[in-house]
Structure formats: C-alpha cells, structure tokens
C-alpha cells in the first residue's frame, strides 16, 4: 500500500527541466502547503531610458508605469531635462548630481520606505568632445550617478549605479570599452560595501561582438541575461541594449525578468533579486528562499563559488521535525550533503533519496544504515539508475515540504551532488510556489517504482 509522505499529498520532481504534476490519491486533506501564504524577500530593479525629447505629460506617464511595478530601485537615463520632483513620486526618492546637463542625465531612485541612502556620488564614464554643429551636447561626455542604500529592516547594503554609454560616432569614436573600464573602477570601489547592481543603456548589442564581456568579467559584473538565458528586445524591434548587471550575482536567486513597453523608444527592463541565505549553511527556523536562478561565481569568494551547493545544504539543514526531504541526484558522493541528510533524519525529518549510481557506493551504504532502503517506509535511500533515467530527472532535484519559513521548496540543478558540486560554474533554480511544487511529484516516485 502506498504511504502518504506529505500531509498535503504532494510529491515533487523535475522532468527534463519542465514541471510535471501529480497528487498522491492516498493522502489526507490538504493542509499546510495550501493554507500558508508566503511572500519571499525580493529586491526589484527597473532600468528605464525615457527619451529626452518626449513631452512632460508622456514622460510622467512613463514614470508612473515604472513606479507601478513597485521596484526597490530604478535607474533612469536621459533625464537631464526633467524636474527632480517628477522623478520621485510618492515614497520614492532620487539622486543625481546637478549643475549641468551631463552630470544630471542619469539618476537612481529608490523606495524610501524600504531603503535609506547611506552615501551617493558621481563617476565620469567618458570624456570625449566632438559633435555636429546642430547638436547641443557632446555625447561623448558621460557620467554615472550612484547610491549606496541600506535596507531599513535588515541593515544590508546594496549599491545602485545608473549609467548610459555613448553611442558609436564618427565625432569621437567607439567608447564602449573605455566606458566599461571606467565603470569597473566604480564597481570595484562600491563592492567593498556589498553587492552592486548597475542599470543602463550601454548602446551595444548583448550578443554582438562589441559587447565588453571580457572587461566586465574582470570585476565579476554579470548581466542578468546571462543568468536567465533570456535577452528581451529593449530598443526598437530587434535590439537588446538596455541592461541590469550585478556584481555579487551569486548572492541572489535572479528571476521574474521581463521587458515592458513605455512611450519612450526604449522598453524598460525589470528583474527581481531574492537574497540567498547561504552565507552560513547552518540550519535556521527563520530562513526564507525566493524564486529564481542561482549561479556560482568562481573566484569572487568561497560562498559565491559554492552558492548552488550551499543552497542544498542550507535548505536541508533548515528542515524541521515532521517535514519531508526528497533528494534525487545522479551521484551522491558529497560528504557535506550526506552528513546533512543524516542530521535531518535525527531531527525527525523524513528523508528519501534516490540516485542513478550503478553500484552501491560507500556513501549510499552509510545513508542506508541511517535511513533504510525500503521505499514504502518514511525514510530511505536507494540507487535506481534505470528508473532515474526513465523518469527524466535532472542531475539534482531537491524537494522540501518546508524549510525554515519557506513552504513548498523545490530546487533543481544540472549539477549532481558529487565531491565537485562546490567548485566551478554551476547553476540551479529555486521555486517556492505551491503551483510549482504540485507539479514536481510523480517522476520522483516513479524512479523508484512507486505509483502515486
């Protein structure tokens, strides 16, 4: 007889990267997962280039549309002719250096209810003169305005930079690479205070040969398009030239990215950053995860190179008595993960593990001594290579009914939990919605020959 493993009757797996759903018909009435509302912490960023030549009424409509997405931070371009009061409606505040049209062309706005400005400033990006006779400004002279913000609830800092690179011109040449180097100088200085996010029109196509990927990599400045693997059109019909980039990207789950239309000739770009609680891997009853893509950033710090592994460890370590951990991984030879699973069992967590290993490894034998190997029991660990492949499971799928304050936690990755899981470039995806959790049950159990 099939035993119900979650009080809500849900089990989880990821099939070929897609979410596939089943409910355990033997389970009792839905309880916790359906009744608990969960709103994960997220920092929303919007980049908006609002065309300088637009009338005031159209400009204000674009600002209202941007603010209507409830961002934490906004970076504006082409706002040198705009009143500061029009850039900070309601609870928002704005920073840009006044004095002339060059310094005030970019601006950073923030939700003043959530964030306070700890420091702010301006940094020159390029300084090349040259223009046609009928043009008022030298487009080769550019500045970035920046603010370091402190979260009023947590005290954590995030620095936000608004930038606008000069377009290529016969009057002053191509300034993309020198502008990127100048931006790097600012990012390096601000990174001492915490993560840095940059928004701006870089006037260079994301997938083009002029995009300065090598320069940005020197300061670990990563475009969100690299993380989400989606690059929406932001200008006219085919161009992707407006960006949100971050140094410290491995400290967040990055998601909910989209471009949305404005009356301007540019689309705005919105993206959410959910802080990853993985500075420490120790368990916490208060830990909260948000949805999005998790990536590692080798060479920046140990924590950031291990962000995928630490997401697994933190979530398992934060599961409490009465909860259920389901782990599917092609290979389980990572000692830290094995120890975390054993500790979870000792806390009263039900732990179920399936691997695709074709031999019973020492790690599997060690787990089986603690968990057992009867898949009809509450806890077990088994190798099932054929079943794993038939189920179409990814290299790692981790499902936890509740971890910390996070219900319906699901994590999938192309990285198996081997000894190398904490090194190199790795990616994973966190989901925390009941709808997603509901879709991830059947393949996990079908891999061990159980029908649900």
Coordinates of C-alpha atoms in Angstrom, one line a residue:
X1 CA 0.0 0.0 0.0
X2 CA 1.3 3.4 -0.9
X3 CA 2.1 5.5 2.1
X4 CA 1.4 9.3 2.1
X5 CA 4.6 11.2 2.5
X6 CA 3.3 14.8 2.8
X7 CA 0.4 15.9 4.8
X8 CA -0.7 17.9 1.7
X9 CA -0.4 14.9 -0.6
X10 CA 2.2 16.4 -2.8
X11 CA 5.5 14.9 -4.1
X12 CA 7.9 16.6 -6.4
X13 CA 10.4 16.1 -9.3
X14 CA 11.5 17.9 -12.4
X15 CA 11.1 16.2 -15.7
X16 CA 13.6 17.3 -18.4
X17 CA 13.6 20.8 -16.9
X18 CA 9.8 21.1 -17.0
X19 CA 7.4 21.0 -14.1
X20 CA 5.2 17.9 -14.2
X21 CA 2.3 17.4 -11.7
X22 CA 0.6 14.6 -9.7
X23 CA -1.3 14.3 -6.4
X24 CA -1.0 11.3 -4.1
X25 CA -4.5 10.0 -4.1
X26 CA -3.9 8.2 -0.7
X27 CA -3.0 11.5 1.1
X28 CA -5.3 13.2 3.6
X29 CA -6.9 16.5 3.1
X30 CA -4.6 19.4 2.0
X31 CA -3.3 21.3 5.0
X32 CA -0.1 23.3 5.3
X33 CA 1.1 23.9 1.8
X34 CA -2.3 25.2 0.7
X35 CA -3.1 27.4 3.7
X36 CA 0.2 29.3 4.2
X37 CA 0.8 32.5 2.3
X38 CA 4.4 33.1 1.7
X39 CA 6.0 36.3 0.3
X40 CA 9.7 35.9 -0.1
X41 CA 12.1 38.8 0.2
X42 CA 13.0 40.3 -3.2
X43 CA 14.7 43.4 -4.4
X44 CA 13.1 44.6 -7.7
X45 CA 15.2 46.6 -10.1
X46 CA 13.9 48.6 -13.1
X47 CA 16.1 50.2 -15.8
X48 CA 14.3 52.9 -17.9
X49 CA 15.7 55.1 -20.6
X50 CA 12.9 57.7 -21.1
X51 CA 13.5 59.6 -24.3
X52 CA 14.8 63.1 -23.7
X53 CA 12.7 64.7 -26.5
X54 CA 9.4 63.4 -25.1
X55 CA 6.9 66.0 -23.7
X56 CA 6.4 66.2 -20.0
X57 CA 3.0 64.5 -19.9
X58 CA 4.3 61.5 -21.8
X59 CA 7.4 61.4 -19.5
X60 CA 5.2 61.4 -16.4
X61 CA 3.1 58.6 -17.8
X62 CA 6.3 56.5 -18.3
X63 CA 7.5 57.3 -14.7
X64 CA 4.1 56.2 -13.4
X65 CA 4.3 52.9 -15.3
X66 CA 7.8 52.2 -14.0
X67 CA 6.8 53.1 -10.4
X68 CA 3.7 51.0 -10.8
X69 CA 5.8 47.8 -10.9
X70 CA 6.7 48.5 -7.2
X71 CA 10.5 48.5 -7.7
X72 CA 13.0 48.8 -4.9
X73 CA 15.5 50.6 -7.2
X74 CA 15.1 52.4 -10.5
X75 CA 17.9 53.6 -12.9
X76 CA 16.9 56.4 -15.3
X77 CA 18.7 57.5 -18.5
X78 CA 18.2 60.8 -20.5
X79 CA 16.6 62.7 -17.6
X80 CA 18.8 65.8 -17.7
X81 CA 15.9 68.0 -18.8
X82 CA 13.5 66.7 -16.2
X83 CA 12.4 68.1 -12.8
X84 CA 13.7 66.1 -9.8
X85 CA 10.2 66.2 -8.3
X86 CA 8.8 64.3 -11.4
X87 CA 11.4 61.5 -10.8
X88 CA 10.4 60.8 -7.2
X89 CA 6.6 60.4 -6.9
X90 CA 5.1 59.2 -3.6
X91 CA 7.5 57.2 -1.4
X92 CA 10.4 57.3 -4.0
X93 CA 13.5 59.5 -3.6
X94 CA 16.1 60.2 -6.3
X95 CA 19.7 61.1 -6.6
X96 CA 21.6 62.7 -9.4
X97 CA 24.3 65.3 -9.4
X98 CA 23.0 68.7 -10.5
X99 CA 24.9 71.5 -12.1
X100 CA 24.8 70.7 -15.8
X101 CA 23.2 68.5 -18.4
X102 CA 26.0 66.0 -18.5
X103 CA 26.0 65.2 -14.7
X104 CA 22.2 65.1 -14.4
X105 CA 21.5 62.8 -17.4
X106 CA 21.4 59.6 -15.3
X107 CA 19.6 59.1 -11.9
X108 CA 19.0 56.5 -9.3
X109 CA 15.6 56.3 -7.5
X110 CA 14.7 54.1 -4.6
X111 CA 11.7 53.2 -2.3
X112 CA 12.4 55.3 0.7
X113 CA 10.0 53.3 2.9
X114 CA 12.4 50.3 2.5
X115 CA 15.8 51.9 1.9
X116 CA 17.8 54.8 3.1
X117 CA 20.7 56.4 1.3
X118 CA 24.0 55.7 3.1
X119 CA 26.2 57.5 0.5
X120 CA 25.9 58.8 -3.0
X121 CA 28.1 60.2 -5.7
X122 CA 29.0 60.6 -9.4
X123 CA 31.7 59.0 -11.5
X124 CA 32.8 60.0 -15.0
X125 CA 32.5 57.3 -17.6
X126 CA 33.8 59.0 -20.7
X127 CA 35.1 62.5 -21.6
X128 CA 35.3 62.8 -25.4
X129 CA 34.3 66.0 -27.2
X130 CA 33.0 66.1 -30.7
X131 CA 29.6 66.8 -32.2
X132 CA 27.8 68.0 -35.3
X133 CA 27.2 71.8 -35.4
X134 CA 23.4 71.4 -34.8
X135 CA 23.8 69.2 -31.7
X136 CA 23.7 70.9 -28.3
X137 CA 25.6 68.4 -26.2
X138 CA 28.9 66.4 -26.7
X139 CA 27.5 62.9 -26.5
X140 CA 31.0 61.5 -25.6
X141 CA 30.9 63.1 -22.2
X142 CA 29.1 60.7 -19.8
X143 CA 28.7 60.3 -16.0
X144 CA 27.3 57.5 -13.8
X145 CA 25.3 58.5 -10.7
X146 CA 25.3 56.0 -7.8
X147 CA 23.8 55.5 -4.4
X148 CA 24.7 53.0 -1.6
X149 CA 21.4 52.1 0.0
X150 CA 20.8 50.5 3.4
X151 CA 17.8 48.2 3.9
X152 CA 15.8 49.7 6.8
X153 CA 14.7 46.2 8.0
X154 CA 18.0 44.3 7.7
X155 CA 20.8 46.9 7.6
X156 CA 22.2 45.3 4.5
X157 CA 23.7 47.4 1.8
X158 CA 23.2 47.4 -1.9
X159 CA 24.9 49.9 -4.3
X160 CA 22.9 51.0 -7.3
X161 CA 24.6 52.6 -10.4
X162 CA 22.8 54.4 -13.3
X163 CA 24.9 54.6 -16.4
X164 CA 24.4 55.5 -20.1
X165 CA 27.3 54.7 -22.5
X166 CA 27.8 56.9 -25.5
X167 CA 26.7 55.6 -28.9
X168 CA 29.4 54.9 -31.5
X169 CA 30.1 58.1 -33.5
X170 CA 32.5 59.4 -36.2
X171 CA 32.9 62.5 -34.0
X172 CA 34.5 60.7 -31.0
X173 CA 34.8 57.0 -32.0
X174 CA 33.7 53.9 -30.1
X175 CA 33.7 54.5 -26.3
X176 CA 32.1 51.2 -25.2
X177 CA 35.4 49.5 -24.0
X178 CA 36.9 52.6 -22.3
X179 CA 33.5 53.3 -20.7
X180 CA 33.3 49.7 -19.4
X181 CA 36.8 50.0 -17.8
X182 CA 35.7 53.3 -16.2
X183 CA 32.6 51.6 -14.8
X184 CA 34.7 48.8 -13.5
X185 CA 36.7 51.3 -11.4
X186 CA 33.5 52.5 -9.7
X187 CA 32.1 48.9 -9.3
X188 CA 35.3 47.8 -7.6
X189 CA 35.2 50.7 -5.1
X190 CA 31.5 50.2 -4.3
X191 CA 31.9 46.4 -3.9
X192 CA 33.6 46.9 -0.6
X193 CA 30.2 47.8 0.8
X194 CA 28.2 44.9 -0.6
X195 CA 26.6 43.8 -3.9
X196 CA 26.5 46.3 -6.7
X197 CA 23.7 46.5 -9.3
X198 CA 24.0 48.5 -12.5
X199 CA 21.3 49.6 -14.8
X200 CA 21.7 51.4 -18.1
X201 CA 21.6 51.8 -21.8
X202 CA 25.0 50.6 -22.9
X203 CA 24.4 51.3 -26.6
X204 CA 25.8 47.9 -27.5
X205 CA 24.0 44.7 -28.6
X206 CA 24.1 42.0 -26.0
X207 CA 25.0 39.2 -28.4
X208 CA 27.2 41.4 -30.5
X209 CA 31.0 41.5 -30.9
X210 CA 31.3 44.9 -29.3
X211 CA 29.8 43.8 -26.0
X212 CA 32.6 44.1 -23.5
X213 CA 32.2 40.8 -21.8
X214 CA 35.9 40.4 -21.0
X215 CA 36.1 43.7 -19.3
X216 CA 33.0 43.2 -17.1
X217 CA 34.3 39.7 -16.2
X218 CA 37.3 41.3 -14.6
X219 CA 35.0 42.8 -11.9
X220 CA 32.5 39.8 -11.9
X221 CA 29.9 42.2 -13.4
X222 CA 27.2 39.8 -14.8
X223 CA 24.3 40.8 -16.9
X224 CA 21.0 39.2 -15.8
X225 CA 20.6 38.0 -19.4
X226 CA 23.5 35.6 -18.7
X227 CA 21.7 34.2 -15.7
X228 CA 18.1 33.9 -17.0
X229 CA 19.3 32.9 -20.5
X230 CA 16.8 35.4 -21.9
X231 CA 17.6 38.7 -23.6
X232 CA 14.4 40.6 -24.4
X233 CA 14.2 43.4 -27.0
X234 CA 14.7 46.7 -25.3
X235 CA 15.1 49.2 -28.2
X236 CA 13.1 49.4 -31.5
X237 CA 12.3 46.0 -32.9
X238 CA 15.4 43.8 -32.5
X239 CA 18.0 45.5 -30.2
X240 CA 18.9 44.5 -26.7
X241 CA 21.0 47.4 -25.5
X242 CA 19.5 48.2 -22.0
X243 CA 20.9 46.1 -19.1
X244 CA 20.7 45.2 -15.5
X245 CA 24.1 43.9 -14.3
X246 CA 25.2 42.8 -10.9
X247 CA 28.4 42.1 -9.1
X248 CA 27.6 39.6 -6.4
X249 CA 25.0 37.8 -8.5
X250 CA 25.7 34.6 -6.7
X251 CA 24.2 36.1 -3.5
X252 CA 20.8 36.1 -5.1
X253 CA 18.2 34.0 -6.9
X254 CA 17.6 36.0 -10.1
X255 CA 14.2 35.8 -11.7
X256 CA 11.0 37.4 -12.9
X257 CA 12.9 39.3 -15.6
X258 CA 10.9 41.0 -18.4
X259 CA 10.9 44.0 -20.7
X260 CA 7.8 46.2 -20.7
X261 CA 6.8 48.9 -23.1
X262 CA 6.9 52.6 -22.4
X263 CA 6.0 55.6 -24.5
X264 CA 9.8 56.1 -24.8
X265 CA 11.6 54.4 -27.7
X266 CA 13.1 52.0 -25.2
X267 CA 11.4 49.3 -23.2
X268 CA 12.1 49.2 -19.5
X269 CA 13.8 46.1 -18.0
X270 CA 12.6 44.7 -14.7
X271 CA 14.3 41.9 -12.7
X272 CA 13.9 40.6 -9.2
X273 CA 16.8 39.6 -6.9
X274 CA 15.9 37.3 -4.0
X275 CA 18.7 37.2 -1.4
X276 CA 20.1 33.7 -0.9
X277 CA 20.5 32.9 2.8
X278 CA 23.7 31.0 2.3
X279 CA 26.4 33.0 4.0
X280 CA 26.2 30.2 6.6
X281 CA 24.9 26.7 5.9
X282 CA 23.7 26.1 9.4
X283 CA 20.0 25.5 9.8
X284 CA 17.6 28.3 10.8
X285 CA 13.9 28.3 11.6
X286 CA 13.7 31.7 10.0
X287 CA 15.4 31.0 6.7
X288 CA 13.5 32.2 3.7
X289 CA 14.2 31.5 0.0
X290 CA 12.9 33.3 -3.0
X291 CA 12.4 32.0 -6.6
X292 CA 14.9 32.4 -9.4
X293 CA 18.1 31.1 -11.0
X294 CA 21.1 30.5 -8.7
X295 CA 24.5 30.7 -10.3
X296 CA 28.0 30.4 -8.8
X297 CA 30.7 33.0 -9.3
X298 CA 34.1 31.3 -9.0
X299 CA 37.0 33.4 -7.9
X300 CA 34.9 36.1 -6.0
X301 CA 34.6 34.3 -2.7
X302 CA 34.1 30.8 -1.3
X303 CA 30.5 31.4 -0.6
X304 CA 29.8 32.6 -4.1
X305 CA 31.6 29.7 -5.7
X306 CA 29.5 27.3 -3.6
X307 CA 26.1 29.1 -3.9
X308 CA 24.5 26.1 -5.6
X309 CA 25.9 23.6 -3.1
X310 CA 25.1 25.9 -0.2
X311 CA 21.5 26.3 -1.3
X312 CA 21.2 22.5 -1.0
X313 CA 22.9 22.4 2.4
X314 CA 21.0 25.4 3.9
X315 CA 17.6 24.1 2.8
X316 CA 18.2 20.6 4.2
X317 CA 19.7 21.9 7.4
X318 CA 16.7 24.1 8.0
X319 CA 14.0 21.4 7.6
X320 CA 12.4 20.6 10.9
X321 CA 10.6 17.7 12.6
X322 CA 7.6 16.5 10.6
X323 CA 8.8 17.8 7.3
X324 CA 9.9 15.7 4.3
X325 CA 13.1 16.0 2.2
X326 CA 13.1 14.3 -1.2
X327 CA 16.5 14.3 -2.9
X328 CA 17.1 12.9 -6.4
X329 CA 20.7 13.2 -7.6
X330 CA 22.6 11.2 -10.2
X331 CA 25.6 10.8 -7.9
X332 CA 25.8 11.4 -4.2
X333 CA 29.4 11.4 -3.1
X334 CA 29.5 14.9 -1.5
X335 CA 30.2 14.2 2.2
X336 CA 28.7 17.5 3.3
X337 CA 25.4 16.6 1.7
X338 CA 25.4 13.1 3.1
X339 CA 26.0 14.4 6.6
X340 CA 23.3 17.0 6.3
X341 CA 20.8 14.3 5.3
X342 CA 21.7 12.2 8.3
X343 CA 21.3 15.1 10.6
X344 CA 17.9 15.8 9.2
X345 CA 16.8 12.3 9.9
X346 CA 18.0 12.6 13.5
X347 CA 15.8 15.8 13.9
X348 CA 12.7 13.9 12.9
X349 CA 12.6 14.8 9.3
X350 CA 11.6 12.1 6.8
X351 CA 14.4 11.8 4.2
X352 CA 14.1 10.0 0.9
X353 CA 17.0 9.7 -1.5
X354 CA 17.3 8.2 -5.0
X355 CA 20.4 8.2 -7.2
X356 CA 21.3 7.0 -10.6
X357 CA 24.5 5.2 -9.4
X358 CA 25.0 1.8 -10.9
X359 CA 26.9 0.5 -7.9
X360 CA 26.2 0.9 -4.2
X361 CA 28.7 3.4 -3.1
X362 CA 30.2 3.8 0.4
X363 CA 28.1 6.9 0.8
X364 CA 24.9 5.1 -0.1
X365 CA 25.6 2.3 2.3
X366 CA 26.3 4.9 5.0
X367 CA 23.0 6.6 4.3
X368 CA 21.1 3.3 4.2
X369 CA 22.3 2.4 7.7
X370 CA 20.6 5.5 8.9
X371 CA 17.6 5.8 6.5
X372 CA 16.9 2.3 5.5
X373 CA 16.2 1.1 1.9
X374 CA 12.5 0.2 1.9
X375 CA 10.8 2.8 -0.3
X376 CA 7.5 2.1 1.3
X377 CA 8.8 3.5 4.6
X378 CA 9.0 7.1 5.6
X379 CA 12.8 7.4 5.1
X380 CA 15.0 5.5 2.6
X381 CA 18.0 5.8 0.3
X382 CA 18.3 3.7 -2.9
X383 CA 20.2 3.6 -6.2
X384 CA 17.9 3.3 -9.2
X385 CA 19.8 4.0 -12.4
X386 CA 17.2 2.7 -14.9
X387 CA 14.3 4.3 -13.0
X388 CA 16.1 7.6 -12.7
X389 CA 16.7 7.7 -16.5
X390 CA 13.1 6.7 -17.3
X391 CA 11.7 9.4 -15.0
X392 CA 13.7 12.1 -16.9
X393 CA 15.0 13.6 -13.7
X394 CA 17.6 16.3 -13.8
X395 CA 21.1 15.8 -12.3
X396 CA 19.7 17.1 -8.9
X397 CA 16.2 17.7 -7.7
X398 CA 15.6 18.6 -4.1
X399 CA 12.1 19.0 -2.7
X400 CA 11.3 20.0 0.9
X401 CA 7.8 20.4 2.3
X402 CA 9.0 23.3 4.4
X403 CA 12.5 24.6 5.1
X404 CA 12.7 27.4 7.7
X405 CA 9.7 29.7 6.9
X406 CA 9.7 28.6 3.2
X407 CA 6.9 26.2 2.2
X408 CA 7.0 24.1 -0.9
X409 CA 10.7 24.5 -1.6
X410 CA 11.9 23.0 -4.8
X411 CA 15.4 23.2 -6.3
X412 CA 16.7 21.7 -9.5
X413 CA 20.2 21.8 -11.0
X414 CA 22.3 20.3 -13.8
X415 CA 24.9 19.6 -11.1
X416 CA 24.9 16.3 -9.3
X417 CA 25.9 16.2 -5.6
X418 CA 29.4 14.8 -6.1
X419 CA 32.6 16.0 -4.4
X420 CA 32.9 18.6 -7.1
X421 CA 29.5 20.2 -6.5
X422 CA 31.1 23.1 -4.7
X423 CA 33.5 24.1 -7.4
X424 CA 33.4 25.8 -10.8
X425 CA 30.5 27.2 -12.8
X426 CA 27.2 25.8 -11.6
X427 CA 23.5 26.8 -11.9
X428 CA 20.2 25.8 -10.3
X429 CA 16.7 27.0 -10.0
X430 CA 14.6 27.7 -6.8
X431 CA 10.8 27.5 -6.8
X432 CA 8.7 28.3 -3.8
X433 CA 5.2 28.3 -5.1
X434 CA 2.6 25.7 -4.3
X435 CA 1.6 25.6 -8.0
X436 CA 5.2 24.6 -9.0
X437 CA 5.6 22.2 -6.1
X438 CA 2.4 20.5 -7.1
X439 CA 3.9 19.7 -10.5
X440 CA 7.0 18.0 -9.2
X441 CA 5.9 14.8 -7.5
X442 CA 5.3 11.9 -9.8
X443 CA 8.7 11.4 -11.6
X444 CA 10.5 11.3 -8.2
X445 CA 8.4 8.3 -7.1
X446 CA 8.2 6.7 -10.5
X447 CA 12.0 6.5 -10.4
X448 CA 11.8 4.0 -7.5
X449 CA 8.9 2.1 -8.9
X450 CA 6.2 3.6 -6.8
X451 CA 2.8 4.8 -8.2
X452 CA 1.3 7.9 -6.6

